[in-house]
Coordinates of C-alpha atoms in Angstrom, one line a residue:
M1 CA 141.5 162.8 85.4
G2 CA 138.4 163.2 83.2
L3 CA 140.3 161.9 80.2
E4 CA 141.5 158.8 82.0
E5 CA 137.9 158.1 83.1
E6 CA 136.7 158.5 79.6
T7 CA 139.3 156.3 78.1
G8 CA 138.8 153.7 80.9
G9 CA 135.1 153.7 80.2
S10 CA 135.5 153.4 76.4
A11 CA 137.9 150.5 76.9
K12 CA 135.3 148.6 78.9
D13 CA 132.6 149.2 76.3
V14 CA 134.6 147.9 73.3
P15 CA 132.7 144.9 71.8
P16 CA 134.5 141.5 71.9
T17 CA 136.6 140.7 68.9
E18 CA 136.1 137.7 66.6
Q19 CA 138.9 135.9 68.3
E20 CA 137.3 136.2 71.7
L21 CA 134.0 135.1 70.3
S22 CA 135.6 132.0 68.6
A23 CA 137.4 131.1 71.8
E24 CA 134.1 131.3 73.8
F25 CA 132.4 129.2 71.1
D26 CA 135.2 126.6 71.3
T27 CA 134.7 126.4 75.1
T28 CA 131.0 125.8 74.7
L29 CA 131.7 123.2 71.9
Q30 CA 133.9 121.1 74.2
K31 CA 130.9 120.4 76.4
Y32 CA 129.0 118.6 73.6
L33 CA 131.9 116.8 72.0
R34 CA 132.3 113.1 72.8
G35 CA 136.0 113.3 73.8
E36 CA 138.9 113.0 71.4
G37 CA 138.2 111.6 68.0
A38 CA 139.4 108.2 66.8
D39 CA 142.8 107.9 65.1
L40 CA 141.5 107.0 61.6
E41 CA 144.9 107.2 59.8
A42 CA 146.1 104.0 61.5
L43 CA 143.2 102.0 60.1
K44 CA 143.9 99.7 57.1
D45 CA 140.3 98.6 56.5
K46 CA 139.0 101.2 54.0
K47 CA 135.3 100.3 54.6
L48 CA 135.6 100.7 58.4
K49 CA 137.6 103.9 57.9
G50 CA 134.9 105.4 55.7
Q51 CA 132.1 104.5 58.1
L52 CA 134.0 106.0 61.1
T53 CA 134.8 109.1 59.2
V54 CA 131.1 109.7 58.5
R55 CA 130.2 109.1 62.1
E56 CA 132.8 111.4 63.5
K57 CA 131.6 114.1 61.1
L58 CA 128.0 113.6 62.3
Y59 CA 129.1 113.9 65.9
G60 CA 131.0 117.1 65.2
N61 CA 128.1 118.7 63.3
S62 CA 125.6 117.8 66.1
A63 CA 128.0 119.3 68.8
K64 CA 128.3 122.5 66.7
A65 CA 124.5 122.8 66.4
A66 CA 124.1 122.3 70.1
A67 CA 126.7 124.9 71.0
K68 CA 125.0 127.4 68.6
F69 CA 121.6 126.8 70.1
E70 CA 123.0 127.2 73.6
K71 CA 124.4 130.6 72.6
W72 CA 121.1 131.9 71.3
L73 CA 118.4 130.0 73.2
M74 CA 120.1 129.6 76.6
P75 CA 121.5 133.0 77.4
S76 CA 121.2 132.8 81.2
E77 CA 123.5 130.7 83.3
G78 CA 122.8 129.4 86.7
G79 CA 125.1 130.1 89.6
Y80 CA 125.6 128.9 93.2
L81 CA 126.7 130.6 96.3
E82 CA 130.5 130.9 96.5
A83 CA 132.3 131.3 99.8
E84 CA 135.6 133.1 100.3
G85 CA 138.4 131.8 102.4
I86 CA 137.2 129.9 105.5
E87 CA 133.6 131.1 105.0
K88 CA 131.0 128.3 104.6
T89 CA 127.9 128.6 102.4
W90 CA 125.6 126.9 104.9
R91 CA 126.4 129.7 107.4
I92 CA 125.0 132.4 105.1
K93 CA 121.6 133.6 106.4
Q94 CA 118.6 134.6 104.3
D95 CA 118.9 138.2 105.5
Q96 CA 122.3 138.5 103.9
I97 CA 121.1 137.1 100.6
T98 CA 118.1 139.4 100.6
R99 CA 120.3 142.5 100.9
E100 CA 122.3 141.5 97.8
V101 CA 119.6 140.4 95.4
D102 CA 117.2 142.5 93.3
I103 CA 113.8 143.7 94.4
L104 CA 111.8 141.1 92.4
S105 CA 113.9 138.2 93.8
S106 CA 113.5 139.6 97.4
R107 CA 109.7 139.3 97.1
N108 CA 110.1 135.5 97.0
Q109 CA 111.2 135.5 100.6
Y110 CA 108.1 135.6 102.9
D111 CA 106.2 133.8 105.7
I112 CA 102.5 133.1 105.7
V113 CA 101.2 132.3 109.2
L114 CA 97.9 130.5 109.6
K115 CA 98.0 129.1 113.1
D116 CA 94.6 127.4 113.2
L117 CA 94.6 125.7 109.8
G118 CA 97.9 123.8 109.5
P119 CA 99.9 121.7 108.9
Y120 CA 100.1 122.6 105.2
T121 CA 101.0 120.7 102.1
L122 CA 101.6 122.2 98.7
D123 CA 102.1 121.5 95.0
F124 CA 103.3 123.6 91.9
T125 CA 102.3 123.5 88.3
P126 CA 105.1 122.3 85.9
S127 CA 105.8 126.0 84.9
G128 CA 106.0 127.1 88.6
R129 CA 103.5 129.9 88.0
Y130 CA 100.8 128.6 90.3
M131 CA 100.9 127.0 93.7
A132 CA 98.1 125.0 95.4
T133 CA 98.2 124.8 99.2
A134 CA 96.0 122.7 101.6
G135 CA 95.8 122.8 105.4
R136 CA 94.9 119.7 107.4
K137 CA 91.9 121.6 108.9
G138 CA 90.3 122.0 105.4
H139 CA 91.8 125.2 104.1
V140 CA 92.5 125.1 100.3
A141 CA 94.0 128.0 98.3
I142 CA 95.4 128.6 94.7
V143 CA 98.0 131.3 94.5
D144 CA 99.5 133.1 91.4
M145 CA 103.2 133.2 92.4
K146 CA 104.1 135.7 89.7
S147 CA 101.8 138.5 90.9
M148 CA 101.4 137.0 94.5
E149 CA 97.6 137.2 94.1
L150 CA 95.1 134.8 95.7
I151 CA 93.1 133.2 92.8
R152 CA 90.7 131.1 94.9
E153 CA 90.3 130.2 98.6
M154 CA 87.8 127.8 100.1
Q155 CA 87.1 125.8 103.2
V156 CA 86.0 122.2 102.6
K157 CA 85.2 121.7 106.4
E158 CA 86.9 118.3 106.7
T159 CA 90.4 116.8 107.0
V160 CA 92.7 117.3 104.0
R161 CA 95.7 115.1 103.6
D162 CA 97.2 116.0 100.2
I163 CA 96.7 118.2 97.1
V164 CA 98.0 117.9 93.6
F165 CA 97.5 119.8 90.3
L166 CA 96.3 117.8 87.3
H167 CA 97.5 118.6 83.7
N168 CA 97.3 122.4 84.3
E169 CA 96.2 125.0 86.9
T170 CA 92.5 124.8 86.0
F171 CA 92.0 121.4 87.8
F172 CA 93.3 120.0 91.0
A173 CA 92.6 117.0 93.2
V174 CA 92.3 117.1 97.0
A175 CA 92.6 114.0 99.3
Q176 CA 89.9 114.7 101.9
K177 CA 88.6 112.7 104.9
K178 CA 86.6 110.0 103.1
Y179 CA 87.3 110.4 99.3
P180 CA 89.5 112.4 96.9
Y181 CA 87.7 115.2 95.1
I182 CA 88.5 117.0 91.9
Y183 CA 87.8 120.8 91.7
N184 CA 88.2 123.4 89.0
R185 CA 90.0 126.7 89.3
D186 CA 86.8 128.5 90.6
G187 CA 86.5 126.0 93.5
I188 CA 83.5 124.1 92.0
E189 CA 83.4 120.4 92.8
L190 CA 83.5 118.4 89.6
H191 CA 84.0 114.8 90.7
C192 CA 84.0 112.7 93.9
L193 CA 86.1 109.6 93.4
K194 CA 84.3 107.2 95.8
E195 CA 86.1 104.1 94.4
H196 CA 89.4 105.3 95.9
G197 CA 88.1 105.6 99.5
A198 CA 90.2 107.5 102.1
V199 CA 93.6 108.1 100.5
S200 CA 96.7 109.6 102.1
R201 CA 98.8 110.5 99.0
L202 CA 98.1 111.7 95.5
Q203 CA 100.3 111.8 92.4
F204 CA 99.5 112.8 88.8
L205 CA 101.2 111.4 85.7
K206 CA 101.0 114.3 83.3
N207 CA 102.1 112.4 80.1
H208 CA 99.5 109.6 80.7
F209 CA 96.7 111.6 82.4
L210 CA 96.6 109.1 85.3
L211 CA 95.7 110.0 88.9
A212 CA 97.5 107.7 91.3
T213 CA 96.3 107.3 94.9
V214 CA 97.4 105.2 97.8
N215 CA 95.9 104.8 101.3
K216 CA 97.6 104.1 104.5
F217 CA 97.2 100.3 104.1
G218 CA 99.0 100.3 100.8
Q219 CA 96.1 100.0 98.3
L220 CA 97.4 101.6 95.1
R221 CA 94.9 102.8 92.4
Y222 CA 95.3 104.4 89.0
Q223 CA 92.4 106.3 87.3
D224 CA 92.4 107.9 83.9
V225 CA 91.1 111.4 84.3
T226 CA 90.1 111.8 80.6
T227 CA 87.8 108.8 80.5
G228 CA 87.1 108.1 84.2
E229 CA 88.2 104.4 83.8
M230 CA 90.0 102.7 86.7
I231 CA 93.2 101.4 85.1
G232 CA 94.7 99.6 88.0
N233 CA 93.8 98.5 91.6
F234 CA 96.5 96.7 93.5
R235 CA 97.2 95.7 97.0
T236 CA 100.9 96.2 97.7
G237 CA 100.9 93.9 100.8
L238 CA 104.1 95.3 102.2
G239 CA 102.8 97.2 105.2
R240 CA 101.5 100.7 105.9
T241 CA 102.4 103.5 103.5
E242 CA 103.4 107.0 104.3
T243 CA 105.0 108.3 101.1
M244 CA 104.6 108.0 97.4
Q245 CA 106.4 109.6 94.5
V246 CA 106.4 109.4 90.7
N247 CA 109.6 109.0 88.7
P248 CA 109.6 111.9 86.1
F249 CA 111.8 109.9 83.7
N250 CA 109.6 106.8 83.2
G251 CA 106.3 107.4 85.0
V252 CA 106.9 104.5 87.5
I253 CA 105.3 105.0 91.0
A254 CA 107.5 104.4 94.0
V255 CA 105.8 103.6 97.3
G256 CA 107.6 103.6 100.7
H257 CA 106.4 101.1 103.3
S258 CA 106.7 100.6 107.1
G259 CA 109.0 97.6 106.7
G260 CA 111.7 99.7 105.1
T261 CA 110.9 98.5 101.6
V262 CA 110.4 100.7 98.5
S263 CA 108.3 99.1 95.8
M264 CA 107.9 100.4 92.2
W265 CA 104.7 99.9 90.2
K266 CA 103.1 100.4 86.8
P267 CA 99.4 100.3 86.1
T268 CA 99.4 97.2 83.9
S269 CA 101.1 94.9 86.3
A270 CA 99.6 93.4 89.5
A271 CA 103.2 92.6 90.8
P272 CA 105.8 95.2 91.7
L273 CA 108.5 95.9 89.1
V274 CA 111.1 96.3 91.8
K275 CA 111.2 95.7 95.6
M276 CA 114.1 97.3 97.4
L277 CA 115.0 97.0 101.1
C278 CA 116.3 100.5 101.6
H279 CA 116.2 100.9 105.4
H280 CA 115.8 98.9 108.5
G281 CA 112.8 100.9 109.6
P282 CA 109.8 102.7 108.1
I283 CA 110.4 104.9 105.0
S284 CA 109.6 108.5 106.1
A285 CA 110.4 110.3 102.7
L286 CA 111.6 109.6 99.2
A287 CA 112.3 111.7 96.1
F288 CA 113.5 111.3 92.5
H289 CA 116.2 113.3 90.7
P290 CA 114.8 115.0 87.5
N291 CA 117.0 112.7 85.3
G292 CA 115.3 109.6 86.9
Q293 CA 118.7 108.0 87.6
L294 CA 118.9 108.9 91.3
M295 CA 116.5 108.3 94.2
A296 CA 116.8 109.6 97.7
T297 CA 115.2 107.8 100.7
C298 CA 115.1 108.5 104.4
G299 CA 114.3 106.1 107.2
R300 CA 113.6 106.3 110.9
E301 CA 117.2 105.4 111.7
K302 CA 118.2 109.0 110.8
K303 CA 120.0 108.3 107.5
I304 CA 119.4 109.6 104.0
K305 CA 120.5 107.2 101.2
I306 CA 121.2 108.1 97.6
W307 CA 120.4 105.2 95.2
D308 CA 121.6 104.7 91.6
L309 CA 118.5 103.3 89.9
R310 CA 120.6 101.9 87.0
K311 CA 122.2 99.4 89.3
F312 CA 119.9 99.6 92.3
E313 CA 122.9 100.3 94.6
V314 CA 123.6 102.8 97.3
V315 CA 126.1 105.5 96.2
Q316 CA 126.0 107.6 99.3
T317 CA 124.7 107.4 102.9
I318 CA 124.3 110.7 104.8
P319 CA 123.8 110.1 108.5
G320 CA 122.1 112.4 111.1
H321 CA 118.9 113.2 109.2
H322 CA 115.4 112.2 110.2
A323 CA 113.7 113.9 107.3
K324 CA 109.9 113.9 107.0
T325 CA 110.1 115.2 103.4
L326 CA 112.6 115.3 100.6
D327 CA 112.7 117.0 97.2
F328 CA 115.1 117.4 94.3
S329 CA 115.4 120.7 92.4
Q330 CA 115.7 121.0 88.6
K331 CA 119.5 121.5 88.9
G332 CA 119.9 118.5 91.3
L333 CA 119.9 120.1 94.8
L334 CA 118.4 118.0 97.5
A335 CA 116.2 119.6 100.2
A336 CA 115.4 117.7 103.5
G337 CA 113.0 119.0 106.1
T338 CA 113.6 117.8 109.7
G339 CA 111.6 119.3 112.5
S340 CA 111.9 123.1 112.2
Y341 CA 115.1 123.0 110.1
A342 CA 115.5 122.7 106.4
Q343 CA 118.8 121.7 104.9
V344 CA 119.9 121.8 101.2
L345 CA 122.5 119.4 99.9
G346 CA 124.4 119.8 96.6
D347 CA 126.5 117.6 94.3
F348 CA 129.0 120.1 93.0
S349 CA 131.7 117.7 91.9
G350 CA 129.4 115.7 89.6
S351 CA 130.4 112.4 91.3
Q352 CA 127.1 111.8 93.1
N353 CA 128.6 113.0 96.4
Y354 CA 126.2 115.3 98.2
S355 CA 127.5 117.7 100.8
R356 CA 126.0 120.6 102.8
Y357 CA 125.1 123.7 100.7
M358 CA 122.6 125.8 102.7
G359 CA 120.4 125.6 105.7
H360 CA 117.4 127.5 107.2
S361 CA 115.7 127.3 110.5
I362 CA 112.2 128.5 110.9
A363 CA 110.5 129.5 114.2
K364 CA 111.0 127.1 117.0
G365 CA 108.1 124.7 117.3
Y366 CA 107.1 124.8 113.7
Q367 CA 107.2 121.3 112.2
I368 CA 108.0 121.1 108.5
G369 CA 105.7 118.7 106.7
K370 CA 106.5 119.4 103.0
V371 CA 109.4 121.0 101.1
S372 CA 109.1 121.7 97.4
F373 CA 111.4 123.7 95.0
R374 CA 109.6 126.1 92.7
P375 CA 110.3 125.3 89.0
Y376 CA 112.4 127.8 87.0
E377 CA 113.0 129.9 90.2
D378 CA 115.7 129.8 92.9
V379 CA 113.0 129.3 95.6
L380 CA 112.3 126.7 98.2
V381 CA 108.8 126.6 99.7
M382 CA 108.2 124.8 103.0
G383 CA 104.7 123.8 104.3
H384 CA 104.7 123.6 108.1
S385 CA 102.4 123.4 111.0
M386 CA 101.7 127.2 111.1
G387 CA 101.4 128.0 107.4
W388 CA 104.1 128.1 104.7
S389 CA 107.4 129.9 104.2
S390 CA 109.5 130.7 101.1
I391 CA 113.3 131.1 101.0
L392 CA 115.9 131.8 98.4
I393 CA 118.2 129.0 97.3
P394 CA 120.6 130.3 94.6
G395 CA 121.2 127.9 91.8
S396 CA 118.3 125.6 92.4
G397 CA 116.1 126.4 89.4
E398 CA 116.6 126.0 85.7
P399 CA 117.5 129.5 84.4
N400 CA 116.1 128.9 80.8
F401 CA 112.6 127.6 80.2
D402 CA 111.3 126.0 77.0
T403 CA 107.8 127.4 76.1
W404 CA 106.9 124.1 74.4
V405 CA 107.4 122.3 77.7
A406 CA 106.4 124.8 80.4
N407 CA 105.7 128.5 79.9
P408 CA 105.3 130.6 83.0
F409 CA 103.9 133.5 80.9
E410 CA 101.4 131.5 78.8
T411 CA 98.0 133.1 78.0
S412 CA 94.6 131.4 78.2
K413 CA 94.7 130.8 74.4
Q414 CA 98.1 129.2 74.6
R415 CA 96.9 127.1 77.6
R416 CA 93.9 125.8 75.6
E417 CA 96.1 124.9 72.6
K418 CA 98.5 123.1 74.8
E419 CA 95.8 121.2 76.5
I420 CA 94.5 119.9 73.1
H421 CA 98.1 118.9 72.0
T422 CA 98.8 117.1 75.3
L423 CA 95.5 115.1 74.9
L424 CA 96.5 114.2 71.4
D425 CA 99.9 113.1 72.6
K426 CA 98.6 111.2 75.6
L427 CA 100.6 108.0 76.2
P428 CA 98.9 104.7 76.9
P429 CA 99.5 103.1 80.3
E430 CA 101.5 100.2 78.6
T431 CA 104.3 102.7 77.9
I432 CA 105.2 102.9 81.6
M433 CA 108.3 100.8 82.3
L434 CA 111.6 100.9 84.0
D435 CA 113.5 101.4 80.7
P436 CA 111.4 103.5 78.3
S437 CA 114.1 103.4 75.7
K438 CA 112.9 99.9 74.8
I439 CA 109.7 101.4 73.3
G440 CA 109.8 101.1 69.6
T441 CA 112.4 98.4 69.5
V442 CA 111.9 94.8 68.3
R443 CA 112.3 91.9 70.7
P444 CA 114.9 89.5 69.4
Y445 CA 113.6 86.2 68.2
K446 CA 114.6 83.2 70.4
K447 CA 114.1 79.8 68.9
R448 CA 112.4 77.5 71.4
E449 CA 114.5 74.5 72.2
K450 CA 112.7 71.2 71.9
P451 CA 112.5 69.5 75.3
T452 CA 114.3 66.1 75.6
K453 CA 112.6 62.8 76.4
E454 CA 113.9 62.9 80.0
E455 CA 112.5 66.4 80.6
M456 CA 109.1 65.4 79.2
E457 CA 109.0 62.3 81.5
A458 CA 110.0 64.5 84.5
E459 CA 107.2 66.9 83.7
K460 CA 104.7 64.1 83.4
E461 CA 105.8 62.6 86.7
A462 CA 105.5 66.0 88.4
A463 CA 102.0 66.5 87.0
V464 CA 101.0 63.0 88.3
E465 CA 102.4 63.7 91.7
A466 CA 100.6 67.0 91.9
V467 CA 97.3 65.2 91.2
K468 CA 98.0 62.5 93.8
D469 CA 98.3 65.2 96.5
I470 CA 94.9 66.7 95.8
A471 CA 92.5 65.9 98.6
L472 CA 89.2 64.5 97.4
K473 CA 86.0 65.9 98.7
K474 CA 84.2 63.7 101.2
K475 CA 80.7 62.8 100.1
T476 CA 77.6 61.2 101.7
K477 CA 77.4 57.6 102.9
G478 CA 77.4 55.2 100.0
R479 CA 79.1 57.6 97.6
N480 CA 82.4 57.6 99.4
K481 CA 83.5 54.0 98.9
T482 CA 87.2 53.1 98.5
S483 CA 86.6 51.8 95.0
K484 CA 85.0 55.0 93.9
R485 CA 87.7 57.1 95.4
V486 CA 90.3 55.0 93.6
M487 CA 88.5 55.4 90.3
K488 CA 88.3 59.2 90.8
R489 CA 92.0 59.3 91.5
K490 CA 92.7 57.3 88.4
V491 CA 90.5 59.6 86.2
L492 CA 92.4 62.6 87.5
I493 CA 95.8 60.9 86.8
D494 CA 94.6 60.1 83.2
K495 CA 93.6 63.7 82.7
A496 CA 97.0 64.9 83.9
K497 CA 98.8 62.4 81.5
K498 CA 96.5 63.1 78.5
P499 CA 98.3 66.3 77.2
F500 CA 101.7 64.6 77.4
I501 CA 100.5 61.4 75.6
E502 CA 98.9 63.5 72.9
K503 CA 102.1 65.4 72.4
E504 CA 104.1 62.1 72.1
M505 CA 101.6 60.8 69.6
Q506 CA 101.8 63.9 67.4
E507 CA 105.6 63.7 67.4
A508 CA 105.4 60.0 66.5
G509 CA 103.0 60.8 63.6
K510 CA 105.3 63.4 62.3
L511 CA 108.2 61.0 62.3
A512 CA 106.2 58.3 60.6
G513 CA 105.1 60.8 57.9
K514 CA 108.6 61.8 57.1
R515 CA 110.1 59.4 54.5
K516 CA 113.5 59.9 53.2
L517 CA 113.9 60.5 49.5
G518 CA 115.2 57.5 47.6
E519 CA 114.1 55.0 50.3
E520 CA 112.5 51.9 48.7
T521 CA 109.3 50.5 50.2
E522 CA 108.7 46.8 50.2
L523 CA 105.7 45.7 48.1
P524 CA 103.4 42.7 48.7
A525 CA 104.3 39.5 46.8
S526 CA 101.3 39.8 44.4
L527 CA 102.6 43.2 43.2
K528 CA 106.2 42.5 42.8
R529 CA 105.8 41.1 39.3
F530 CA 104.7 44.6 38.1
V531 CA 107.9 46.3 39.3
R532 CA 110.1 47.5 36.5
K533 CA 113.4 45.9 36.6
K534 CA 116.5 48.2 36.5
A535 CA 118.6 48.0 33.4
A536 CA 121.8 46.1 33.8
V537 CA 124.8 48.3 33.7

């Protein structure tokens, strides 16, 4: 028996052979290849065949490099809950998950009850290391999620509507009763942004160092936190606003309005880039997928809609949800908070078809106001009317982090170095657009077509008609005679005609100046005797 156990154990500990390693590498390689290669042998054009051969070789080398990097730099793989038989994943409770996970993961499941200070809203740093929470009654706290230590706690003694981190955990902005304020990590007030007034939502564009605010009447403002300059101040004019989110792909701000419209803005344009009628009632929540191609919205008609932003079309409608808050995880899971119940939806087929994945019900009577996935962790945090709660959602976080992008274990020295590099790499507001891939490209030259004579006449008549409709100002007695009014009208008509007449004269002068080569000009009779006669042939 002992010999069998030893042999069984040694068989399990045998390292994988080269054949098994190559098979694993080939499987990984298939993910990065662009399908089957082109059949180059059937081509007769030698030049095209050579170009395609070089390109196919380049694609193969890049796929091999990506597979090799995944093997060494991405050792961890994310996984989801898997049900057996007729079991359903959304019926699995948090208690069952806690019994199966390790001790460190089980610490991420907790409830913080603060009855007299809620409802709570919250925000995470890009690395997921720190969390900022704010209660409506003025309670503000910064928590280290790794050690579960309270870094700073303060009471601002007035209403708090929203909170957001700036470029790192050392600065954060709080939307208070009258104005938004900026504090440092020690709780010291640094700035009072009086130009913004009473705002309801805050968003920070980390690549552009812009703080975006919107009030309940739809006044949208952008301010550069490095220079203090107000970059944009726009009145949306589409009704009351309850929600605002930034697209992580292109930096465009989306604002949800009471008329069911979602408008998208950039700081250099006074008009919205896009206006979408998403619902027949007020927009209660919206969220963007990390890849920037999907947007989820929820309206008062109890429907969640998934939008494809490449075509601005609905790809899925999920009925039965009156969500007050939505959030996408790094791996594409969608969390929706409705009353005292939080539901998580997942797209496991890759066809943009979301279905139920998990659900969690908090204490009856608690109203969820904000749900947010913690980056690089399988954790969902819910801010509700009695505090905040944290639950485990397997497969929601990215298992491998890039220290150049977000480092949960960065030191103070690394943080200072990163702050300097991000300031040097700061993008100007003009780079915010719907399609950022156009940056660096050259606009194709389009030759302006010369307008025809009929089109110019039509423009002139339209300008004259517009002048005729202008109401002249009534003046005092003696200065308002009919003859004077006619003369004024004639002067206005002449002014309207002047640019068209000048243009016609310029074109006529150009035509007169162009003389064809070889064309003989007729001389006066007195000079004809000096003309050299052509030799007879």
